Amino acid sequence: MSTNPSPAGDPRPSQLIDLALQGGGSHGAFTWGVLDRLLEESWLTIEAISGTSAGAMNAAVMADGHAKGGNPGAREALEGFWRTVSQAARFSPLQRSPLDVLLGRWSLDTSPAYIAFDMMARVFSPYDLSFGAPNPLTRLEASRRVGDSLKEHAGKLWKDQDWRMDVTNDTG
């Protein structure tokens, strides 16, 4: 077992970890922060990673960044992806109402668009409400680049690992 210094300078044995990342938009953004912190540690080695929904996006972006530049590349890729997602959300109709902003509340309970979407979701399936609109993530250039890169690097992301991944890049 090799040893790498901890941030305090103490030698610490290398530790292999496997990660399973949960889904959910805000959970995905939180997980980005956790991954960023884990990637700072030279003594931690991520041997395997899986995820669902936003967790799968984090796993894919992290794997892509890691393939291109190790842990620093993975950290940079995750930050770039989540910054792009947050910028895209600026124009979402799901925003706090002016009253909520004024009162400092962080709830969408009085947002007109949220109320309308909530009422429709109680009557219709999300599949009925897409109106033929594509997945909003397909508009993010970062998600396209990551999908293409993972197809190229699948199986060789981490050396000496038998690593396989099915990657789809649905654009429609």
Coordinates of C-alpha atoms in Angstrom, one line a residue:
M1 CA 0.0 0.0 0.0
S2 CA 1.5 3.3 -1.0
T3 CA 1.4 6.4 1.2
N4 CA 0.6 9.9 0.2
P5 CA 0.8 12.9 2.5
S6 CA -2.4 14.2 4.0
P7 CA -3.1 18.0 3.8
A8 CA -1.4 18.2 7.3
G9 CA 1.7 16.6 5.8
D10 CA 1.3 13.3 7.7
P11 CA 1.9 10.2 5.6
R12 CA -1.4 8.4 5.0
P13 CA -2.0 5.1 3.3
S14 CA -3.9 5.2 0.0
Q15 CA -7.5 4.3 0.2
L16 CA -9.7 3.0 -2.6
I17 CA -13.3 4.1 -2.6
D18 CA -16.4 3.3 -4.6
L19 CA -19.1 6.0 -5.0
A20 CA -22.8 5.7 -5.7
L21 CA -24.3 9.1 -6.4
Q22 CA -28.0 10.0 -5.9
G23 CA -30.2 11.9 -8.3
G24 CA -32.1 15.1 -7.9
G25 CA -31.1 18.5 -9.1
S26 CA -30.2 20.1 -5.8
H27 CA -28.7 16.8 -4.6
G28 CA -26.5 16.8 -7.7
A29 CA -25.3 20.3 -7.0
F30 CA -24.5 19.4 -3.4
T31 CA -22.7 16.2 -4.5
W32 CA -20.5 18.3 -6.8
G33 CA -19.2 20.0 -3.6
V34 CA -18.6 16.7 -1.9
L35 CA -16.8 15.3 -5.0
D36 CA -14.7 18.5 -5.3
R37 CA -13.6 17.9 -1.7
L38 CA -12.8 14.2 -2.2
L39 CA -10.8 15.0 -5.3
E40 CA -8.6 17.3 -3.3
E41 CA -7.3 14.3 -1.3
S42 CA -4.3 12.7 -2.9
W43 CA -4.6 9.6 -0.7
L44 CA -8.1 8.8 -1.9
T45 CA -8.5 6.9 -5.2
I46 CA -11.9 6.5 -6.7
E47 CA -12.0 3.0 -8.1
A48 CA -15.6 2.9 -9.2
I49 CA -18.5 5.4 -9.5
S50 CA -22.1 5.1 -10.5
G51 CA -25.1 7.4 -10.3
T52 CA -28.7 8.0 -11.2
S53 CA -30.1 11.2 -12.8
A54 CA -28.0 14.2 -11.5
G55 CA -25.7 11.7 -9.9
A56 CA -25.1 10.0 -13.3
M57 CA -24.3 13.5 -14.8
N58 CA -21.8 14.1 -12.0
A59 CA -20.2 10.7 -12.5
A60 CA -20.0 11.2 -16.3
V61 CA -18.6 14.7 -16.0
M62 CA -16.1 13.7 -13.4
A63 CA -14.9 10.7 -15.4
D64 CA -14.5 12.8 -18.5
G65 CA -12.5 15.4 -16.6
H66 CA -10.4 12.7 -14.9
A67 CA -9.6 11.1 -18.2
K68 CA -8.3 14.4 -19.5
G69 CA -6.5 15.8 -16.5
G70 CA -6.6 13.6 -13.4
N71 CA -8.1 14.9 -10.2
P72 CA -7.6 18.6 -11.1
G73 CA -9.2 18.0 -14.5
A74 CA -12.2 16.3 -12.8
R75 CA -12.6 19.2 -10.4
E76 CA -12.5 21.7 -13.2
A77 CA -14.9 19.8 -15.4
L78 CA -17.5 19.5 -12.5
E79 CA -17.3 23.2 -11.8
G80 CA -17.7 24.1 -15.4
F81 CA -20.7 21.8 -15.8
W82 CA -22.5 23.1 -12.7
R83 CA -21.8 26.7 -13.5
T84 CA -23.3 26.2 -17.0
V85 CA -26.4 24.5 -15.5
S86 CA -26.9 27.3 -13.0
Q87 CA -26.6 29.9 -15.8
A88 CA -29.2 28.0 -17.9
A89 CA -31.5 28.0 -14.9
R90 CA -31.5 31.8 -14.7
F91 CA -34.1 31.9 -17.5
S92 CA -36.3 29.2 -16.1
P93 CA -40.0 30.1 -15.6
L94 CA -39.8 28.4 -12.2
Q95 CA -38.6 31.4 -10.1
R96 CA -39.5 32.8 -6.7
S97 CA -42.3 35.3 -6.8
P98 CA -41.4 39.0 -6.3
L99 CA -43.1 38.8 -2.8
D100 CA -40.9 35.8 -1.9
V101 CA -37.8 37.6 -3.0
L102 CA -38.8 40.7 -1.0
L103 CA -39.5 38.7 2.1
G104 CA -36.3 36.5 1.7
R105 CA -38.2 33.3 1.4
W106 CA -36.6 30.5 -0.7
S107 CA -39.8 28.7 -1.6
L108 CA -41.6 28.3 -4.9
D109 CA -45.0 27.8 -3.2
T110 CA -46.3 31.2 -4.4
S111 CA -44.6 31.2 -7.8
P112 CA -47.3 31.4 -10.6
A113 CA -45.3 29.1 -12.9
Y114 CA -44.7 26.6 -10.2
I115 CA -48.4 26.5 -9.2
A116 CA -49.4 26.0 -12.8
F117 CA -46.8 23.2 -13.3
D118 CA -47.8 21.6 -10.0
M119 CA -51.5 21.6 -11.0
M120 CA -50.7 20.1 -14.4
A121 CA -48.4 17.4 -12.9
R122 CA -51.3 16.3 -10.7
V123 CA -53.5 15.6 -13.8
F124 CA -51.0 14.7 -16.5
S125 CA -48.0 12.5 -16.8
P126 CA -44.6 14.3 -17.5
Y127 CA -44.5 12.4 -20.8
D128 CA -47.8 14.0 -21.8
L129 CA -46.5 17.5 -21.1
S130 CA -43.2 17.5 -23.0
F131 CA -45.0 18.9 -26.1
G132 CA -42.2 17.4 -28.2
A133 CA -39.6 19.6 -26.5
P134 CA -36.2 18.1 -26.2
N135 CA -34.4 17.4 -23.0
P136 CA -33.0 20.8 -21.8
L137 CA -29.6 19.2 -21.0
T138 CA -29.1 18.5 -24.7
R139 CA -28.8 22.3 -25.2
L140 CA -25.8 22.4 -22.9
E141 CA -22.7 22.0 -25.0
A142 CA -20.9 20.6 -21.9
S143 CA -23.2 17.6 -21.8
R144 CA -22.6 16.9 -25.5
R145 CA -18.9 17.1 -25.1
V146 CA -18.9 14.8 -22.1
G147 CA -21.0 12.2 -23.9
D148 CA -18.7 12.2 -26.9
S149 CA -15.6 12.0 -24.7
L150 CA -17.0 9.1 -22.6
K151 CA -17.7 7.1 -25.8
E152 CA -14.1 7.7 -26.8
H153 CA -12.6 6.9 -23.4
A154 CA -14.9 4.2 -22.1
G155 CA -12.8 1.3 -20.7
K156 CA -9.6 3.3 -20.2
L157 CA -10.7 6.0 -17.8
W158 CA -8.8 4.6 -14.8
K159 CA -5.7 2.6 -15.6
D160 CA -5.6 -1.1 -14.7
Q161 CA -9.4 -1.2 -14.2
D162 CA -11.9 -3.2 -16.1
W163 CA -14.4 -0.3 -16.6
R164 CA -17.4 -0.3 -18.9
M165 CA -20.1 2.2 -19.5
D166 CA -23.1 2.5 -21.8
V167 CA -23.3 6.1 -22.9
T168 CA -26.2 7.6 -24.8
N169 CA -26.2 11.1 -26.1
D170 CA -29.9 11.6 -27.0
T171 CA -30.3 14.8 -28.9
G172 CA -34.0 14.6 -29.6

